[in-house]
JSON list of C-alpha atoms in Angstrom, two decimals:
[
{"chain": "A", "resi": 12, "resn": "PRO", "atom": "CA", "xyz": [21.19, -2.52, 22.97]},
{"chain": "A", "resi": 13, "resn": "TYR", "atom": "CA", "xyz": [18.79, -1.16, 20.39]},
{"chain": "A", "resi": 14, "resn": "PRO", "atom": "CA", "xyz": [15.14, -2.18, 20.23]},
{"chain": "A", "resi": 15, "resn": "THR", "atom": "CA", "xyz": [14.00, -4.30, 17.30]},
{"chain": "A", "resi": 16, "resn": "LEU", "atom": "CA", "xyz": [13.63, -1.18, 15.16]},
{"chain": "A", "resi": 17, "resn": "PHE", "atom": "CA", "xyz": [15.75, 1.93, 15.16]},
{"chain": "A", "resi": 18, "resn": "ARG", "atom": "CA", "xyz": [16.58, 4.76, 12.81]},
{"chain": "A", "resi": 19, "resn": "SER", "atom": "CA", "xyz": [20.01, 6.05, 12.05]},
{"chain": "A", "resi": 20, "resn": "VAL", "atom": "CA", "xyz": [20.56, 9.45, 10.47]},
{"chain": "A", "resi": 21, "resn": "SER", "atom": "CA", "xyz": [23.88, 10.26, 8.81]},
{"chain": "A", "resi": 22, "resn": "GLU", "atom": "CA", "xyz": [24.75, 13.94, 8.53]},
{"chain": "A", "resi": 23, "resn": "SER", "atom": "CA", "xyz": [27.42, 13.18, 5.90]},
{"chain": "A", "resi": 24, "resn": "VAL", "atom": "CA", "xyz": [26.37, 14.49, 2.49]},
{"chain": "A", "resi": 25, "resn": "PRO", "atom": "CA", "xyz": [24.31, 13.01, 1.00]},
{"chain": "A", "resi": 26, "resn": "GLU", "atom": "CA", "xyz": [22.40, 12.82, 4.27]},
{"chain": "A", "resi": 27, "resn": "MET", "atom": "CA", "xyz": [20.57, 9.51, 4.68]},
{"chain": "A", "resi": 28, "resn": "LEU", "atom": "CA", "xyz": [18.08, 7.96, 7.06]},
{"chain": "A", "resi": 29, "resn": "GLU", "atom": "CA", "xyz": [18.00, 4.19, 7.53]},
{"chain": "A", "resi": 30, "resn": "VAL", "atom": "CA", "xyz": [15.48, 2.10, 9.43]},
{"chain": "A", "resi": 31, "resn": "HIS", "atom": "CA", "xyz": [17.09, -1.00, 10.91]},
{"chain": "A", "resi": 32, "resn": "ARG", "atom": "CA", "xyz": [15.46, -4.22, 12.06]},
{"chain": "A", "resi": 33, "resn": "GLY", "atom": "CA", "xyz": [18.16, -6.04, 14.00]},
{"chain": "A", "resi": 34, "resn": "ASP", "atom": "CA", "xyz": [21.26, -5.93, 11.79]},
{"chain": "A", "resi": 35, "resn": "ARG", "atom": "CA", "xyz": [19.31, -5.42, 8.52]},
{"chain": "A", "resi": 36, "resn": "VAL", "atom": "CA", "xyz": [18.45, -2.13, 6.83]},
{"chain": "A", "resi": 37, "resn": "VAL", "atom": "CA", "xyz": [14.75, -2.35, 5.91]},
{"chain": "A", "resi": 38, "resn": "LEU", "atom": "CA", "xyz": [14.35, 1.21, 4.53]},
{"chain": "A", "resi": 39, "resn": "SER", "atom": "CA", "xyz": [16.80, 3.83, 3.30]},
{"chain": "A", "resi": 40, "resn": "SER", "atom": "CA", "xyz": [16.05, 7.38, 2.16]},
{"chain": "A", "resi": 41, "resn": "ALA", "atom": "CA", "xyz": [17.72, 10.71, 1.51]},
{"chain": "A", "resi": 42, "resn": "THR", "atom": "CA", "xyz": [16.90, 13.13, 4.32]},
{"chain": "A", "resi": 43, "resn": "ASN", "atom": "CA", "xyz": [17.61, 16.71, 5.44]},
{"chain": "A", "resi": 44, "resn": "THR", "atom": "CA", "xyz": [18.99, 17.83, 8.79]},
{"chain": "A", "resi": 45, "resn": "GLY", "atom": "CA", "xyz": [19.59, 21.21, 10.39]},
{"chain": "A", "resi": 46, "resn": "VAL", "atom": "CA", "xyz": [21.37, 24.16, 8.85]},
{"chain": "A", "resi": 47, "resn": "PRO", "atom": "CA", "xyz": [24.30, 25.91, 10.62]},
{"chain": "A", "resi": 48, "resn": "GLY", "atom": "CA", "xyz": [22.91, 27.66, 13.67]},
{"chain": "A", "resi": 49, "resn": "ALA", "atom": "CA", "xyz": [20.06, 25.13, 13.92]},
{"chain": "A", "resi": 50, "resn": "GLU", "atom": "CA", "xyz": [21.99, 21.87, 13.75]},
{"chain": "A", "resi": 51, "resn": "THR", "atom": "CA", "xyz": [20.37, 18.52, 14.42]},
{"chain": "A", "resi": 52, "resn": "PRO", "atom": "CA", "xyz": [21.92, 17.23, 17.67]},
{"chain": "A", "resi": 53, "resn": "GLN", "atom": "CA", "xyz": [24.10, 14.14, 17.41]},
{"chain": "A", "resi": 54, "resn": "GLY", "atom": "CA", "xyz": [23.45, 11.28, 19.80]},
{"chain": "A", "resi": 55, "resn": "ILE", "atom": "CA", "xyz": [21.02, 8.50, 20.59]},
{"chain": "A", "resi": 56, "resn": "PHE", "atom": "CA", "xyz": [17.45, 9.53, 21.44]},
{"chain": "A", "resi": 57, "resn": "PRO", "atom": "CA", "xyz": [14.19, 7.63, 22.08]},
{"chain": "A", "resi": 58, "resn": "ILE", "atom": "CA", "xyz": [11.03, 8.66, 20.25]},
{"chain": "A", "resi": 59, "resn": "PHE", "atom": "CA", "xyz": [8.81, 10.20, 22.94]},
{"chain": "A", "resi": 60, "resn": "ALA", "atom": "CA", "xyz": [5.82, 11.57, 20.98]},
{"chain": "A", "resi": 61, "resn": "ARG", "atom": "CA", "xyz": [4.20, 10.84, 17.62]},
{"chain": "A", "resi": 62, "resn": "TYR", "atom": "CA", "xyz": [1.57, 12.67, 15.58]},
{"chain": "A", "resi": 63, "resn": "VAL", "atom": "CA", "xyz": [-0.06, 11.92, 12.24]},
{"chain": "A", "resi": 64, "resn": "SER", "atom": "CA", "xyz": [-0.13, 15.70, 11.77]},
{"chain": "A", "resi": 65, "resn": "THR", "atom": "CA", "xyz": [0.79, 18.67, 13.95]},
{"chain": "A", "resi": 66, "resn": "THR", "atom": "CA", "xyz": [1.59, 22.37, 13.82]},
{"chain": "A", "resi": 67, "resn": "MET", "atom": "CA", "xyz": [5.24, 23.31, 14.28]},
{"chain": "A", "resi": 68, "resn": "SER", "atom": "CA", "xyz": [6.41, 26.76, 15.27]},
{"chain": "A", "resi": 69, "resn": "GLY", "atom": "CA", "xyz": [9.66, 28.39, 16.26]},
{"chain": "A", "resi": 70, "resn": "THR", "atom": "CA", "xyz": [12.33, 30.81, 15.15]},
{"chain": "A", "resi": 71, "resn": "ASP", "atom": "CA", "xyz": [14.52, 30.52, 12.06]},
{"chain": "A", "resi": 72, "resn": "THR", "atom": "CA", "xyz": [18.24, 31.24, 12.23]},
{"chain": "A", "resi": 73, "resn": "ASP", "atom": "CA", "xyz": [17.59, 34.73, 10.78]},
{"chain": "A", "resi": 74, "resn": "GLY", "atom": "CA", "xyz": [15.29, 35.54, 13.74]},
{"chain": "A", "resi": 75, "resn": "THR", "atom": "CA", "xyz": [11.98, 35.31, 11.88]},
{"chain": "A", "resi": 76, "resn": "HIS", "atom": "CA", "xyz": [9.20, 33.33, 13.51]},
{"chain": "A", "resi": 77, "resn": "TYR", "atom": "CA", "xyz": [7.40, 30.56, 11.67]},
{"chain": "A", "resi": 78, "resn": "VAL", "atom": "CA", "xyz": [4.21, 28.57, 12.11]},
{"chain": "A", "resi": 79, "resn": "VAL", "atom": "CA", "xyz": [3.77, 25.54, 9.83]},
{"chain": "A", "resi": 80, "resn": "PRO", "atom": "CA", "xyz": [0.40, 23.77, 10.16]},
{"chain": "A", "resi": 81, "resn": "ASP", "atom": "CA", "xyz": [-0.26, 20.17, 9.13]},
{"chain": "A", "resi": 82, "resn": "VAL", "atom": "CA", "xyz": [3.31, 18.84, 9.28]},
{"chain": "A", "resi": 83, "resn": "PRO", "atom": "CA", "xyz": [2.77, 15.12, 8.58]},
{"chain": "A", "resi": 84, "resn": "TRP", "atom": "CA", "xyz": [4.09, 11.89, 10.14]},
{"chain": "A", "resi": 85, "resn": "VAL", "atom": "CA", "xyz": [5.95, 13.43, 13.10]},
{"chain": "A", "resi": 86, "resn": "ASN", "atom": "CA", "xyz": [8.17, 11.48, 15.53]},
{"chain": "A", "resi": 87, "resn": "TYR", "atom": "CA", "xyz": [9.69, 13.70, 18.26]},
{"chain": "A", "resi": 88, "resn": "PHE", "atom": "CA", "xyz": [13.02, 12.46, 19.59]},
{"chain": "A", "resi": 89, "resn": "ASN", "atom": "CA", "xyz": [14.76, 15.42, 21.29]},
{"chain": "A", "resi": 90, "resn": "GLY", "atom": "CA", "xyz": [12.82, 18.44, 22.56]},
{"chain": "A", "resi": 91, "resn": "GLY", "atom": "CA", "xyz": [11.37, 20.06, 19.45]},
{"chain": "A", "resi": 92, "resn": "ASP", "atom": "CA", "xyz": [13.46, 17.95, 17.07]},
{"chain": "A", "resi": 93, "resn": "ALA", "atom": "CA", "xyz": [11.53, 15.35, 15.09]},
{"chain": "A", "resi": 94, "resn": "VAL", "atom": "CA", "xyz": [11.69, 13.07, 12.10]},
{"chain": "A", "resi": 95, "resn": "HIS", "atom": "CA", "xyz": [8.81, 14.13, 9.85]},
{"chain": "A", "resi": 96, "resn": "GLY", "atom": "CA", "xyz": [7.58, 14.61, 6.33]},
{"chain": "A", "resi": 97, "resn": "TYR", "atom": "CA", "xyz": [8.24, 17.92, 4.60]},
{"chain": "A", "resi": 98, "resn": "PRO", "atom": "CA", "xyz": [7.89, 18.91, 0.94]},
{"chain": "A", "resi": 99, "resn": "ARG", "atom": "CA", "xyz": [11.23, 19.95, -0.57]},
{"chain": "A", "resi": 100, "resn": "ALA", "atom": "CA", "xyz": [12.57, 20.06, -4.12]},
{"chain": "A", "resi": 101, "resn": "SER", "atom": "CA", "xyz": [15.44, 17.79, -3.04]},
{"chain": "A", "resi": 102, "resn": "TYR", "atom": "CA", "xyz": [16.80, 15.89, -0.05]},
{"chain": "A", "resi": 103, "resn": "GLY", "atom": "CA", "xyz": [20.24, 14.87, 1.13]},
{"chain": "A", "resi": 104, "resn": "PHE", "atom": "CA", "xyz": [21.74, 18.02, 2.67]},
{"chain": "A", "resi": 105, "resn": "PRO", "atom": "CA", "xyz": [21.10, 20.45, 5.56]},
{"chain": "A", "resi": 106, "resn": "GLN", "atom": "CA", "xyz": [17.90, 22.45, 4.98]},
{"chain": "A", "resi": 107, "resn": "SER", "atom": "CA", "xyz": [15.85, 22.19, 8.18]},
{"chain": "A", "resi": 108, "resn": "ASN", "atom": "CA", "xyz": [15.63, 24.08, 11.46]},
{"chain": "A", "resi": 109, "resn": "GLY", "atom": "CA", "xyz": [17.04, 21.08, 13.35]},
{"chain": "A", "resi": 110, "resn": "CYS", "atom": "CA", "xyz": [14.54, 18.39, 12.40]},
{"chain": "A", "resi": 111, "resn": "VAL", "atom": "CA", "xyz": [15.12, 15.37, 10.20]},
{"chain": "A", "resi": 112, "resn": "GLU", "atom": "CA", "xyz": [12.97, 15.88, 7.09]},
{"chain": "A", "resi": 113, "resn": "LEU", "atom": "CA", "xyz": [11.84, 13.11, 4.75]},
{"chain": "A", "resi": 114, "resn": "PRO", "atom": "CA", "xyz": [9.77, 13.05, 1.57]},
{"chain": "A", "resi": 115, "resn": "ILE", "atom": "CA", "xyz": [6.15, 12.83, 2.72]},
{"chain": "A", "resi": 116, "resn": "GLU", "atom": "CA", "xyz": [5.48, 9.36, 1.28]},
{"chain": "A", "resi": 117, "resn": "THR", "atom": "CA", "xyz": [8.63, 8.00, 2.92]},
{"chain": "A", "resi": 118, "resn": "ALA", "atom": "CA", "xyz": [7.75, 9.66, 6.24]},
{"chain": "A", "resi": 119, "resn": "GLN", "atom": "CA", "xyz": [4.36, 7.92, 6.14]},
{"chain": "A", "resi": 120, "resn": "THR", "atom": "CA", "xyz": [6.03, 4.54, 5.62]},
{"chain": "A", "resi": 121, "resn": "VAL", "atom": "CA", "xyz": [8.55, 5.17, 8.39]},
{"chain": "A", "resi": 122, "resn": "PHE", "atom": "CA", "xyz": [5.80, 6.35, 10.76]},
{"chain": "A", "resi": 123, "resn": "GLY", "atom": "CA", "xyz": [4.02, 3.03, 10.30]},
{"chain": "A", "resi": 124, "resn": "MET", "atom": "CA", "xyz": [7.16, 1.07, 11.17]},
{"chain": "A", "resi": 125, "resn": "LEU", "atom": "CA", "xyz": [8.04, 2.70, 14.50]},
{"chain": "A", "resi": 126, "resn": "SER", "atom": "CA", "xyz": [6.68, 3.28, 17.99]},
{"chain": "A", "resi": 127, "resn": "ILE", "atom": "CA", "xyz": [7.24, 5.32, 21.13]},
{"chain": "A", "resi": 128, "resn": "GLY", "atom": "CA", "xyz": [10.58, 4.27, 22.63]},
{"chain": "A", "resi": 129, "resn": "ASP", "atom": "CA", "xyz": [12.23, 3.28, 19.34]},
{"chain": "A", "resi": 130, "resn": "VAL", "atom": "CA", "xyz": [15.60, 4.91, 18.93]},
{"chain": "A", "resi": 131, "resn": "VAL", "atom": "CA", "xyz": [16.87, 7.67, 16.62]},
{"chain": "A", "resi": 132, "resn": "GLU", "atom": "CA", "xyz": [20.66, 7.75, 16.31]},
{"chain": "A", "resi": 133, "resn": "VAL", "atom": "CA", "xyz": [22.13, 10.86, 14.65]},
{"chain": "A", "resi": 134, "resn": "THR", "atom": "CA", "xyz": [25.79, 10.65, 13.59]}
]
């Protein structure tokens, strides 16, 4: 059974994130998941770490390394994969390096609704 709050992420275009409280959707937003070669894993994962802001680094699918400071409203749910804010021109389709990206204002709202141990379900 899910905790009181959980997030579901649909990788069907347009990609959407929903925050559920029991059987009700209390927030819905367009989101971005991983591009081919850096797909967001499907499954059910607990949030294990949260940061108001952090630096993310890694390797893009083309082999270039990146370091992005001050990524806001971060909820890690699977290794280096997180739900977080990220500025994009649009949302709703794969654009990330495996994370679940939200508009920054939405990510701040979502961050305030959830806790360690809440569940992220990616389908």
